[in-house]
Coordinates of C-alpha atoms in Angstrom, one line a residue:
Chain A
X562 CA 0.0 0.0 0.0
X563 CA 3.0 2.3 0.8
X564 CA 3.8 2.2 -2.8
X565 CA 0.6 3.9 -4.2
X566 CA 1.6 7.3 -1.9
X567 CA 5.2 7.2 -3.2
X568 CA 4.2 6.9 -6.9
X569 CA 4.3 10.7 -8.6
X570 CA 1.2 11.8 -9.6
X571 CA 0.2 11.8 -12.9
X572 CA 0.5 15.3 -14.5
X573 CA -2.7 17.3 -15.1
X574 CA -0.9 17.9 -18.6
X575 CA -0.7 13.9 -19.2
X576 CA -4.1 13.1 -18.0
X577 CA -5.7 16.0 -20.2
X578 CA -3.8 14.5 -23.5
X579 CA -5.0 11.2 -22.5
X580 CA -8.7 12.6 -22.1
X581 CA -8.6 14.4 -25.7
X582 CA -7.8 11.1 -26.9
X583 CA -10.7 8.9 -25.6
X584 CA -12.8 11.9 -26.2
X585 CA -12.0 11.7 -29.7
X586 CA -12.2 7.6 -29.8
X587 CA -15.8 8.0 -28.5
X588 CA -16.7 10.9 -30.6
X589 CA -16.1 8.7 -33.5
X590 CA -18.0 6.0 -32.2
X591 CA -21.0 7.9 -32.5
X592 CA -22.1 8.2 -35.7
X593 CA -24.5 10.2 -35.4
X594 CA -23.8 13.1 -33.4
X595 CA -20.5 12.8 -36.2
X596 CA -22.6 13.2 -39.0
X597 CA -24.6 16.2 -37.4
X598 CA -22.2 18.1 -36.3
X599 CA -19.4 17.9 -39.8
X600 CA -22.1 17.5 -42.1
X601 CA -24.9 20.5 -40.8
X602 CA -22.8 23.4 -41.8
X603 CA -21.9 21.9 -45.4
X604 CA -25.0 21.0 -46.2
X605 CA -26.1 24.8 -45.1
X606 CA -23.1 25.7 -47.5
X607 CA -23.9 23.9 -50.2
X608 CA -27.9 25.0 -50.5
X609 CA -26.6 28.5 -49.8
X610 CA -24.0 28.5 -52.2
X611 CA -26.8 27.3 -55.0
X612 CA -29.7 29.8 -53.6
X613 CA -27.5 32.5 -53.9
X614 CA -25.6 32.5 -57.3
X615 CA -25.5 36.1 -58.1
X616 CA -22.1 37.9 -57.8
X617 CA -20.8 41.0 -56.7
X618 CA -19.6 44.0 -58.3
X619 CA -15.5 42.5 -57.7
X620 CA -14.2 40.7 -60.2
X621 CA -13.2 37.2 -59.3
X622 CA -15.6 37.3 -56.4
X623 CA -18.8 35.3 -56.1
X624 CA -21.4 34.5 -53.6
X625 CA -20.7 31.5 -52.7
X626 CA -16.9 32.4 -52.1
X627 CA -18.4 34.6 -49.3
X628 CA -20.5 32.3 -48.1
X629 CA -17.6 29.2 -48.0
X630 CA -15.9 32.4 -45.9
X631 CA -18.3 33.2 -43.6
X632 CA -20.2 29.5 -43.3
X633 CA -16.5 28.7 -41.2
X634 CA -17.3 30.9 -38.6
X635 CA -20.7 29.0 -37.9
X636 CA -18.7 25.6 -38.5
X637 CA -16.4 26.6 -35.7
X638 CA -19.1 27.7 -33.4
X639 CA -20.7 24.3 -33.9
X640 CA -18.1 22.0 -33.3
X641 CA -16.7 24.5 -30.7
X642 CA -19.9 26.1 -28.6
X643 CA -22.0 23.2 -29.4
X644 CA -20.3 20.1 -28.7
X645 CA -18.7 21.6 -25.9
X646 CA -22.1 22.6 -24.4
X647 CA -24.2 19.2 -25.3
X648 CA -20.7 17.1 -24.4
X649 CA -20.8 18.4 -21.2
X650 CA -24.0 18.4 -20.3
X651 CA -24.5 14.3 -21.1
X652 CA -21.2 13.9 -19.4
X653 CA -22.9 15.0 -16.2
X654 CA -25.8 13.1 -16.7
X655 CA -24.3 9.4 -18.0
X656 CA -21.9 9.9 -14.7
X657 CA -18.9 10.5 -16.7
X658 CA -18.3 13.6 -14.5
X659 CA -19.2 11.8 -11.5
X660 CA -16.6 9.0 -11.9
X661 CA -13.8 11.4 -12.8
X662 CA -14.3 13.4 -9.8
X663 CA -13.7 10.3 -7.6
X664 CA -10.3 9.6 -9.4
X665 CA -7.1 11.9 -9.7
X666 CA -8.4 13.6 -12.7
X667 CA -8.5 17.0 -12.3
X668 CA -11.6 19.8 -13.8
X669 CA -8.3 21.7 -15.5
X670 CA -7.4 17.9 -17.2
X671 CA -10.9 16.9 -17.8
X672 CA -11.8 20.4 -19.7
X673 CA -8.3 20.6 -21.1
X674 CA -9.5 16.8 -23.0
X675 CA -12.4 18.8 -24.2
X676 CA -10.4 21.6 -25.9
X677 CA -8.5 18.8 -27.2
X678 CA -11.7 17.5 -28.9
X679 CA -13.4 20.2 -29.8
X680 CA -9.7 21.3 -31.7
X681 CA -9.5 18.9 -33.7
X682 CA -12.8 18.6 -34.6
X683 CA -12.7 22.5 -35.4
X684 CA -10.4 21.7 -37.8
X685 CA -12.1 18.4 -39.6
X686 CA -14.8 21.0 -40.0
X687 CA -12.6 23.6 -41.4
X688 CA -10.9 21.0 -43.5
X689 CA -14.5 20.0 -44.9
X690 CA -16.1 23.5 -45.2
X691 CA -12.7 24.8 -47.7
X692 CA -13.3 21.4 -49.7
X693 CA -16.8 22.4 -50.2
X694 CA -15.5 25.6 -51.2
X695 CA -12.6 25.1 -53.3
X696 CA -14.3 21.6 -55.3
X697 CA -18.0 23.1 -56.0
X698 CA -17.4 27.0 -55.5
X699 CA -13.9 27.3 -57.0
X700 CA -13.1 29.7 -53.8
X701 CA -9.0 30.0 -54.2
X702 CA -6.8 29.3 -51.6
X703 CA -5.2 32.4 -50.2
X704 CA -1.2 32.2 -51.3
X705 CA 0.1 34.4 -49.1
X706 CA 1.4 33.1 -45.0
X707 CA 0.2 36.8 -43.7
X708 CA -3.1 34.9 -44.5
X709 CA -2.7 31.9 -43.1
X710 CA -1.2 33.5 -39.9
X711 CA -4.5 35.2 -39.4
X712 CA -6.1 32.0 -40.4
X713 CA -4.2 30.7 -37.4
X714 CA -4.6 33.3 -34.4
X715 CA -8.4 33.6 -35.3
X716 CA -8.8 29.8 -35.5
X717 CA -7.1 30.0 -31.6
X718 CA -9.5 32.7 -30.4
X719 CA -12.4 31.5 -31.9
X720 CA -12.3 27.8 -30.6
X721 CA -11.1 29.3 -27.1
X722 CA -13.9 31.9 -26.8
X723 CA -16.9 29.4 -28.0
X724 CA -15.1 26.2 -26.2
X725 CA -15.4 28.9 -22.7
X726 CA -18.4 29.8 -23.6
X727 CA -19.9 26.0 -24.5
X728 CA -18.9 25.4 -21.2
X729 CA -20.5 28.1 -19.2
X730 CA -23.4 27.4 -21.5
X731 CA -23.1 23.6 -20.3
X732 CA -24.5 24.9 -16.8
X733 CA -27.6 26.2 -18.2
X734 CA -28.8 23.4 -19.7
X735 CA -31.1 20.9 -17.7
X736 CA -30.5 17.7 -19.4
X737 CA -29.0 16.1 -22.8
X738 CA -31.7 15.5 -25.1
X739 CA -32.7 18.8 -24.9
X740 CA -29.2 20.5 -24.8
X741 CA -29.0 20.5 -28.8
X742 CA -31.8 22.2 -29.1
X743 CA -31.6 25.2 -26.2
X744 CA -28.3 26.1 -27.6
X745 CA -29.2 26.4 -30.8
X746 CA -31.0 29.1 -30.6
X747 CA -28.6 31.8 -29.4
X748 CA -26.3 30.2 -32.4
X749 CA -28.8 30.4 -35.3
X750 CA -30.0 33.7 -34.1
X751 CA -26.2 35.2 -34.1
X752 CA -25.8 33.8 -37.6
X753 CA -28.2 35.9 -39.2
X754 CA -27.9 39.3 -36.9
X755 CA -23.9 38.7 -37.1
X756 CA -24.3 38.7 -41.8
X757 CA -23.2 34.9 -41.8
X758 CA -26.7 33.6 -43.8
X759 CA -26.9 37.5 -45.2
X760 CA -24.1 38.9 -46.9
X761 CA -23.4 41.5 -47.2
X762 CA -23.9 42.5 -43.8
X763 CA -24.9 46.4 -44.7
X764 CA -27.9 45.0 -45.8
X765 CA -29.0 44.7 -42.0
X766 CA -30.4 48.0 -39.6
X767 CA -27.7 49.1 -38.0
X768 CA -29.2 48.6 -34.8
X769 CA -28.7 45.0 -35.7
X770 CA -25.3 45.2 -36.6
X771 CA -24.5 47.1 -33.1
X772 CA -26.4 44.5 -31.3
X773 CA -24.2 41.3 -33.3
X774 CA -21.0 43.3 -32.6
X775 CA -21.0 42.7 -29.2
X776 CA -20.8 38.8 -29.7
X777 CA -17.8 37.1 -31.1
X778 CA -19.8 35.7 -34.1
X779 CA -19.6 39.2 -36.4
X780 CA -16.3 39.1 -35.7
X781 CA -15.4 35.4 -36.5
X782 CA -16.6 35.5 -39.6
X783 CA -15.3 39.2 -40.6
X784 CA -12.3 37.7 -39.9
X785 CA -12.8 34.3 -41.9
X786 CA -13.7 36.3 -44.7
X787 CA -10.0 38.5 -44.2
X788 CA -8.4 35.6 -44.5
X789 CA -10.4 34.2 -47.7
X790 CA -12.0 37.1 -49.8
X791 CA -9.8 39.5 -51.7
X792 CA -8.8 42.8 -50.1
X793 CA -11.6 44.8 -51.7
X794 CA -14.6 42.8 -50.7
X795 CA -14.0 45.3 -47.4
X796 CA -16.2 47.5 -49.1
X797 CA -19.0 45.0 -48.4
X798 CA -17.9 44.8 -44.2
X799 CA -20.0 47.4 -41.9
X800 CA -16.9 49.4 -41.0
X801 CA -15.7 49.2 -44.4
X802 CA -12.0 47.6 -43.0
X803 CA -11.2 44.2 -42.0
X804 CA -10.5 45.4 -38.5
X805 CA -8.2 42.8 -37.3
X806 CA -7.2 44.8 -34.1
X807 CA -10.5 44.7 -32.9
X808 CA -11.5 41.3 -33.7
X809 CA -8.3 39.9 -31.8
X810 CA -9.6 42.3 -29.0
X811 CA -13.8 41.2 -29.0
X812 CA -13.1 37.4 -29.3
X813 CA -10.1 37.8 -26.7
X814 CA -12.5 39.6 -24.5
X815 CA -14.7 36.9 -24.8
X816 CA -12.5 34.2 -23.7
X817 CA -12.0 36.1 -20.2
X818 CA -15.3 36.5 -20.1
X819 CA -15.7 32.7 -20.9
X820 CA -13.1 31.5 -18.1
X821 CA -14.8 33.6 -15.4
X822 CA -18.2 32.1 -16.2
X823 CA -16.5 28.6 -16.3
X824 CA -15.1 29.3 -12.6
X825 CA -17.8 30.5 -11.1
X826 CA -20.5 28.0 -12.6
X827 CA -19.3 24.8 -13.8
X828 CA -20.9 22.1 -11.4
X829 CA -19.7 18.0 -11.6
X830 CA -22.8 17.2 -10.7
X831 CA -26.5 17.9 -11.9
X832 CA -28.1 17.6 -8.5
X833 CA -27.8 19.6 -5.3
X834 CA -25.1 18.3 -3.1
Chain B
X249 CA -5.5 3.1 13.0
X250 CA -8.7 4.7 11.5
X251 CA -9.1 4.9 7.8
X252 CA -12.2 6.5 8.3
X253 CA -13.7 8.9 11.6
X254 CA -16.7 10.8 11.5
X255 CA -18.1 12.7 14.4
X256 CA -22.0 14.2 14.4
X257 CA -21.7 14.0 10.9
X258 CA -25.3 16.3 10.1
X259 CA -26.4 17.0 6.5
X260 CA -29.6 18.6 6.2
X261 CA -32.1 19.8 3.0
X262 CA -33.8 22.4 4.1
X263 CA -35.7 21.4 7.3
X264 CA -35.2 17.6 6.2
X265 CA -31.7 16.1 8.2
X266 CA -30.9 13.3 5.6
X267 CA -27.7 12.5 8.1
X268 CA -28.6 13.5 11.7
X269 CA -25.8 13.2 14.2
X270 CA -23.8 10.1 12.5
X271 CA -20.8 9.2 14.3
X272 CA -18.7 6.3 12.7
X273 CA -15.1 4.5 13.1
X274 CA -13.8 2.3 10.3
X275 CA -10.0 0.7 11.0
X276 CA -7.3 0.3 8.6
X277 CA -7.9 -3.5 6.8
X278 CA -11.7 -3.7 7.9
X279 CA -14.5 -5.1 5.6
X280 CA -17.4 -2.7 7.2
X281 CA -20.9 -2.5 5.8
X282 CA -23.4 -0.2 6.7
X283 CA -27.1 -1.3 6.5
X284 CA -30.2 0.3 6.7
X285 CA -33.6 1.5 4.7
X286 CA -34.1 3.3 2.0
X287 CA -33.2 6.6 2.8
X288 CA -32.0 6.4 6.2
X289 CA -29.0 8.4 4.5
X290 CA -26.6 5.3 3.4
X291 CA -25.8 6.8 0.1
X292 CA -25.4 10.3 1.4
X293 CA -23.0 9.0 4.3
X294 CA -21.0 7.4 2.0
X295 CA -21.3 10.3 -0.7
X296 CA -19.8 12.8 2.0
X297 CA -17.1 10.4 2.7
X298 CA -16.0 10.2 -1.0
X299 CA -15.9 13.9 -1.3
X300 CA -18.8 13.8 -3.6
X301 CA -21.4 15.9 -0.9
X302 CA -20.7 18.5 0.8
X303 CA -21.8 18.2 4.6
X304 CA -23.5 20.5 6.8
X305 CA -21.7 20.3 10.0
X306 CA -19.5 17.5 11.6
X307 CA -16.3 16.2 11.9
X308 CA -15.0 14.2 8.9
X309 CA -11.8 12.5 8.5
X310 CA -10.8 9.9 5.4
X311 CA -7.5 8.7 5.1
X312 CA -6.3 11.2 7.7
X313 CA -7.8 14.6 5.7
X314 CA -11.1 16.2 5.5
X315 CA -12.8 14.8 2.1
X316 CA -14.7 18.2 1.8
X317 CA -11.0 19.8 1.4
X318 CA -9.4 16.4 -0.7
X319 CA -6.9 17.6 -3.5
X320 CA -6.2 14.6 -6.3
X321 CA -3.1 13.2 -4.2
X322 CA -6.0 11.8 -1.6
X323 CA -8.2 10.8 -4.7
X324 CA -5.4 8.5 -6.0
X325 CA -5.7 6.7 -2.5
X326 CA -9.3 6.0 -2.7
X327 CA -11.6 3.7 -4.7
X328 CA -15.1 4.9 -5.8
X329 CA -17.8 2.1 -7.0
X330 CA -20.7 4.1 -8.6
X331 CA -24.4 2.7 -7.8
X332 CA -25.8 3.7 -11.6
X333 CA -23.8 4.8 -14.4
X334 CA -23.8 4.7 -18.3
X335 CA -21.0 6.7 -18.8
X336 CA -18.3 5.1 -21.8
X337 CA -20.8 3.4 -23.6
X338 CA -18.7 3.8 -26.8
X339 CA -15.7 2.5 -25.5
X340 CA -14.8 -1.1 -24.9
X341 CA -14.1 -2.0 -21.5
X342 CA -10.5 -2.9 -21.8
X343 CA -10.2 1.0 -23.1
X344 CA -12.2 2.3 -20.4
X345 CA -10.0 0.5 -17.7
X346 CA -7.2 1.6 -19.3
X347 CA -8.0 4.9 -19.5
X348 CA -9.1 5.5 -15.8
X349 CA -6.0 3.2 -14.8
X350 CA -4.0 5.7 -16.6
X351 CA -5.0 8.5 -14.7
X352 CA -3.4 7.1 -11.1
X353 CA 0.2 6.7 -10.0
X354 CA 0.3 3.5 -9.4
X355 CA -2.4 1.3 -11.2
X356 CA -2.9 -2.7 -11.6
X357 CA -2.7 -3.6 -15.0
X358 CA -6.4 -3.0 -17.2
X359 CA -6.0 -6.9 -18.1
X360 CA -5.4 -7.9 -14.8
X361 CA -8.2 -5.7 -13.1
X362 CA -10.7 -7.6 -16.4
X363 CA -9.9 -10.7 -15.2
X364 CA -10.6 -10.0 -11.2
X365 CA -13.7 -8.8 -12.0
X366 CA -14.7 -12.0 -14.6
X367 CA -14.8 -9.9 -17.7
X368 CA -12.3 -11.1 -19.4
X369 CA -14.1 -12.6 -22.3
X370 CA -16.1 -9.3 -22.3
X371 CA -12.8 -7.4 -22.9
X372 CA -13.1 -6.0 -26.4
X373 CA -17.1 -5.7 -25.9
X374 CA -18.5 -2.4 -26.1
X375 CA -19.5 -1.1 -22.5
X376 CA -23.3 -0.4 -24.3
X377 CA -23.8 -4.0 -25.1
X378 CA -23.1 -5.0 -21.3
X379 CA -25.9 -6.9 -19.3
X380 CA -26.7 -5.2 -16.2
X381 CA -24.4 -7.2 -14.1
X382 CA -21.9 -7.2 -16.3
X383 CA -22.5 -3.4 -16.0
X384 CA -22.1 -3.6 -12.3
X385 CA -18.7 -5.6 -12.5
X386 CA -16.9 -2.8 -14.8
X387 CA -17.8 -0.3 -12.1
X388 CA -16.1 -2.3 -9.3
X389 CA -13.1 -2.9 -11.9
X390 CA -13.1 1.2 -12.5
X391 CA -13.1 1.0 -8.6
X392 CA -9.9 -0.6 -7.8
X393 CA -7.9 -0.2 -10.7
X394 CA -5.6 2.3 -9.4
X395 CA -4.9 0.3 -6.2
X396 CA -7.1 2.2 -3.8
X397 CA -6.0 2.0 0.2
X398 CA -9.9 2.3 0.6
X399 CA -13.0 1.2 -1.6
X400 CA -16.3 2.6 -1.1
X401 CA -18.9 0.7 -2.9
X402 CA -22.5 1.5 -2.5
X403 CA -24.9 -1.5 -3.2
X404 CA -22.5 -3.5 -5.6
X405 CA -24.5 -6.5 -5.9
X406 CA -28.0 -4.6 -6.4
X407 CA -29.4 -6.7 -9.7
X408 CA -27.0 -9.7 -9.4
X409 CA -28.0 -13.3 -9.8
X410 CA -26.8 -15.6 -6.7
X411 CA -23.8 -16.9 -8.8
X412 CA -22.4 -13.5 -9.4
X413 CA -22.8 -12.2 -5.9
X414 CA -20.8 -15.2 -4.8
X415 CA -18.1 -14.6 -7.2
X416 CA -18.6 -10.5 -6.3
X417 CA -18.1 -11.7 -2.2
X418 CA -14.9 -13.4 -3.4
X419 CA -13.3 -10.6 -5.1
X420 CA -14.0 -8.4 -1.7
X421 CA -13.0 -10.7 0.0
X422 CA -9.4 -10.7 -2.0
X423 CA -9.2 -7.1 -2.3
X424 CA -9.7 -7.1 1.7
X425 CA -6.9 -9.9 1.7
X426 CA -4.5 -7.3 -0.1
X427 CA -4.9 -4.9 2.6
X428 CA -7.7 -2.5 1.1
X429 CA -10.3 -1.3 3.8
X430 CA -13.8 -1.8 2.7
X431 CA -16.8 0.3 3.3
X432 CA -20.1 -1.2 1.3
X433 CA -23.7 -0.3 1.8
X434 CA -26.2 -3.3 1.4
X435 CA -29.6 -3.9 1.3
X436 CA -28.9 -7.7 2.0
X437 CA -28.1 -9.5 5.2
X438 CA -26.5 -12.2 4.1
X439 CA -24.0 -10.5 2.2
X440 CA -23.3 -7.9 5.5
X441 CA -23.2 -11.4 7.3
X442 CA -21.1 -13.0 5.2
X443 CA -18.3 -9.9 3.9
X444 CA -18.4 -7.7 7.3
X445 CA -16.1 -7.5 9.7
X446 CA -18.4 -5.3 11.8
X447 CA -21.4 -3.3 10.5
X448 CA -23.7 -0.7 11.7
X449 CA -27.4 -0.3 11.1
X450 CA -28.1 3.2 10.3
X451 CA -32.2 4.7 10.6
X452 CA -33.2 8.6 10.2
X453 CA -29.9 10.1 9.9
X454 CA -28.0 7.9 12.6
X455 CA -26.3 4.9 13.7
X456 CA -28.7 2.8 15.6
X457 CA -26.2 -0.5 16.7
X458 CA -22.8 -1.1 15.8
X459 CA -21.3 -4.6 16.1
X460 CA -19.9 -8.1 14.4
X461 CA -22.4 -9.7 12.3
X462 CA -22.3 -12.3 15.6
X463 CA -22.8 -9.8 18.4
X464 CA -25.1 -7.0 16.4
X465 CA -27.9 -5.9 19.0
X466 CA -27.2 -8.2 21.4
X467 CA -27.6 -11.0 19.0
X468 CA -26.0 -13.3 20.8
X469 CA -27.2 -12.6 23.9
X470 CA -30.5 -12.4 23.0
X471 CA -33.1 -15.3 24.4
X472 CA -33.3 -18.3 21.9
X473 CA -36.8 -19.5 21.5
X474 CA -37.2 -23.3 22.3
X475 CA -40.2 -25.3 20.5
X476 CA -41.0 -28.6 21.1
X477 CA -43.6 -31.3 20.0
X478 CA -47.5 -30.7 21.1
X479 CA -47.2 -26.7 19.7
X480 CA -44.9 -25.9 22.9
X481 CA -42.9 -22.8 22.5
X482 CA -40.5 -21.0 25.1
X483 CA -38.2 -18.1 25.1
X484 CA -35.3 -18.7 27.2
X485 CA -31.7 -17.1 27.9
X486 CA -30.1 -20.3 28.6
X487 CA -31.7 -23.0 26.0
X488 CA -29.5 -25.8 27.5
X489 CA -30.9 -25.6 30.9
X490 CA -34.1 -25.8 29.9
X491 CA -33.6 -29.0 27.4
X492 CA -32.3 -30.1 30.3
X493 CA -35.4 -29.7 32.6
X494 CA -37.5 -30.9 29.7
X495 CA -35.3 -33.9 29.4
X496 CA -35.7 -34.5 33.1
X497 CA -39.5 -34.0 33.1
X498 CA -39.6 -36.7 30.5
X499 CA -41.6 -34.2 28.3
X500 CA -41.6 -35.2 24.5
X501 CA -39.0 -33.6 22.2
X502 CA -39.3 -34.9 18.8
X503 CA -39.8 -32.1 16.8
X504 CA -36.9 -29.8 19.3
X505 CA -35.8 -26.3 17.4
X506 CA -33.8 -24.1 19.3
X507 CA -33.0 -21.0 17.3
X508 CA -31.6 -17.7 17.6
X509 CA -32.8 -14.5 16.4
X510 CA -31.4 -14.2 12.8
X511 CA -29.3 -11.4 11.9
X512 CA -33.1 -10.2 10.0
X513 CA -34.7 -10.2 13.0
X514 CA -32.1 -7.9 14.6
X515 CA -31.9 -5.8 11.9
X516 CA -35.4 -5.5 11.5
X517 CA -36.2 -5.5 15.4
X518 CA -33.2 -2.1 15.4
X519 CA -35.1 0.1 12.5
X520 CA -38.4 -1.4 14.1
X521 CA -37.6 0.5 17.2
X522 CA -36.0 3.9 15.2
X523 CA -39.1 4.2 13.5

């Protein structure tokens, strides 16, 4: 028995690895939920990108380029905000959350397995939103690595910010089955206030634009479309810029915001204790 | 030395006092089972010992610390059998057993842990397509596999048919062997009877007789009741002396029972009396 007490611990780091990978195993044991949540946002794309065929006064620049742009920002929010929220909230009621808390695992290694997840399944969806895009819109890859650096710190933010905020969310929500539905709402709401589903976004009041700008999904996919649309589709953004600066600084905000509601209301269990 | 002290242990809901006043001593190496009725507070004693409840006042000590305080360190040294989970259900159970093995310093080995529990031919199964008591057993594997100094298990053998509560008392039984202290919860008798080095019958919140299986209540002092041919029935303190004057009288004793209240009857007799 002495032995077990002289052992080191295992590291929060290890154990979080370890919990992004059977996270992932079971994710992809559930075919379902798989399907929904990679296939949702490109079948979205793909009837968007036929509804809306017209193309903009920029040469080289059509519809459904914009749309391949913007639809990422709702495909990280789903695989981000979504699962996060739903993952948690069945892992609380199946007793996943109750067995952990009995072992050495830790909340920082059990939520740091969930970012794990939800990254790399942020960037399956990425991976099959830009197919959509490039095979059946002919969208063009951006050349330059300026581009592909913002791809990079805006794929960071936005997973953090909507991961936080799936979380917080998670505490909300009653019980599982009804989880996918409750936060959908807020999501498909954002999407059209924030000019995901209507492009381009000046076609909305500007009392809806002020209202979107306060929550990270405007800014996600302003920033999507920076990476992907030529520099003169800026004409077509509300403050006629990319605004990178303040994007960094919204969806940043957000994943303060985020952490603190994490602290102060994630509960392991559903019932009073 | 005590693995686990508790003193006036009180958790209470409102104006309801699931735990009322609970005072409770287990020693290091014991098999201890606590018994009682449905909600008599069982499950919420034993969820306040595991750190999973919070308590509302009372002294609380697990392993030497206060579980309301317990860092991961004291988690490591402690062995949690859930009553009613369907967590993993995607996973296979060797996967699942490796995974929470993983997570402590010091673990036994997933296919080691598969085989203790009888699941080894279930290894590569999927957790979903477990039977009930099947089910049960992966819980009390994801219980000891990272070689807890103390198990808690809260009715294990809830659902089990007789031949896998037998193999179930041998495993505790080995586990107690290898030095683990024990605490289980049972609705059943015979299993407190036959795993228990002492037990405790708990009623409204408190701990109404403490004891061996043998001794529990006065059990064995209790009067035996003597019954004879002809519908004759006596209570006595000392059956032999009485067989003996029976014997003497020339009375007829075909038909002679002597018996001793059954551990039932005590237990039943205790909460009787609580109510």
């Amino acid at each position: 028995m002495t032995t077990t007490s002289l052992a080191p611990a295992v590291s929060t780091l290890t154990i979080g690895v370890r919990r992004g990978g059977i996270e992932l195993l079971q994710f992809m044991r559930d075919k379902t939920s798989l399907i929904f949540t990679f296939f949702f946002p490109a079948m979205l794309l793909l009837l968007f990108g036929a509804i809306f065929t017209d193309s903009y006064d920029l040469p080289g620049l059509s519809a459904a380029q914009v749309f391949t742009s913007s639809m990422i920002a709702y495909g990280v929010i789903s695989t981000s905000f979504i699962t996060m929220g739903v993952g948690i909230a069945t892992d609380r009621e199946d007793g996943t959350l109750k067995r952990l808390r009995g072992t050495p695992v830790t909340a920082t290694a059990y939520f740091l397995g969930k970012l794990i997840l939800v990254a790399a399944l942020t960037a399956g969806e990425v991976v099959v939103l830009l197919a959509v895009g490039v095979l059946v819109f002919d969208m063009p890859l951006p050349s330059e690595a300026g581009r592909w650096v913002t791809f990079a710190w805006l794929f960071v933010l936005s997973v953090t910010s909507c991961g936080l905020l799936g979380i917080a969310a998670s505490a909300l929500v009653r019980n599982s089955r009804t989880a996918g539905a409750v936060l959908n709402v807020p999501v498909v709401a954002l999407q059209f206030l924030s000019g995901v589903f209507i492009h381009p976004i000046t076609q909305l009041p500007d009392w809806m634009i002020t209202f979107a700008s306060v929550f990270p999904v405007k800014w996600m996919a302003q920033g999507f479309r920076s990476v992907f649309l030529p520099d003169a589709a800026t004409t077509f953004e509300a403050g006629g810029a990319w605004e990178h600066g303040r994007i960094a600084l919204v969806l940043g905000a957000w994943c303060v915001v985020g952490l603190v509601l994490c602290l102060t209301t994630f509960r392991w269990t559903s019932r009073r204790d | 030395m005590t693995a686990i002290n508790v003193r006036g242990l009180r958790k209470t809901y409102g104006s309801h006092h699931a735990v009322d006043g609970l005072d409770l001593d287990v020693e290091v190496g014991e098999v201890f089972a606590l018994l009682g009725p449905n909600g008599a507070g069982k499950t919420t004693t034993v969820e306040i010992l595991e750190g999973h409840r919070r308590r509302t006042s009372g002294e609380v000590t697990v392993l030497g610390l206060d579980p309301g305080h317990a860092d991961r360190h004291w988690r490591a040294r402690i062995g949690i059998v859930l009553q009613s989970t369907s967590d993993a259900a995607d996973l296979t159970v060797h996967e699942i057993v490796r995974h929470i093995g993983g997570c402590y310093p010091n673990p036994r080995g997933a296919a080691e842990v598969i085989d203790l529990v009888g699941l080894t031919d279930k290894s590569k199964a999927k957790v979903r397509t477990l039977s009930g008591g099947q089910r049960r057993r992966l819980d009390v594997a994801l219980g000891i596999v990272g070689r807890p100094e103390i198990v808690f298990l809260d009715e294990p053998t809830t659902g089990f048919d007789p031949e896998a509560r037998r193999q179930f008392w041998h495993l505790i039984r080995r586990l107690s062997a290898e030095g683990s202290t024990i605490l289980l919860t049972t609705h059943y008798l015979d299993e407190a009877e036959a795993l228990a080095d002492r037990l405790a019958v708990i009623a409204d919140g408190a701990i109404v007789a403490e004891g061996t299986p043998a001794t529990l209540g006065g059990r064995a002092t209790a009067e035996a009741v003597v019954s004879w041919s002809g519908g004759h029935r006596e209570h006595a303190a000392d059956p032999v002396a009485l067989i003996m004057r029976l014997v003497a009288e020339g009375a007829d004793l075909t038909g002679l029972t002597v018996t001793r209240p059954t551990l039932e009857d005590t237990y039943l007799a205790l909460i009787g009396e609580a109510r």
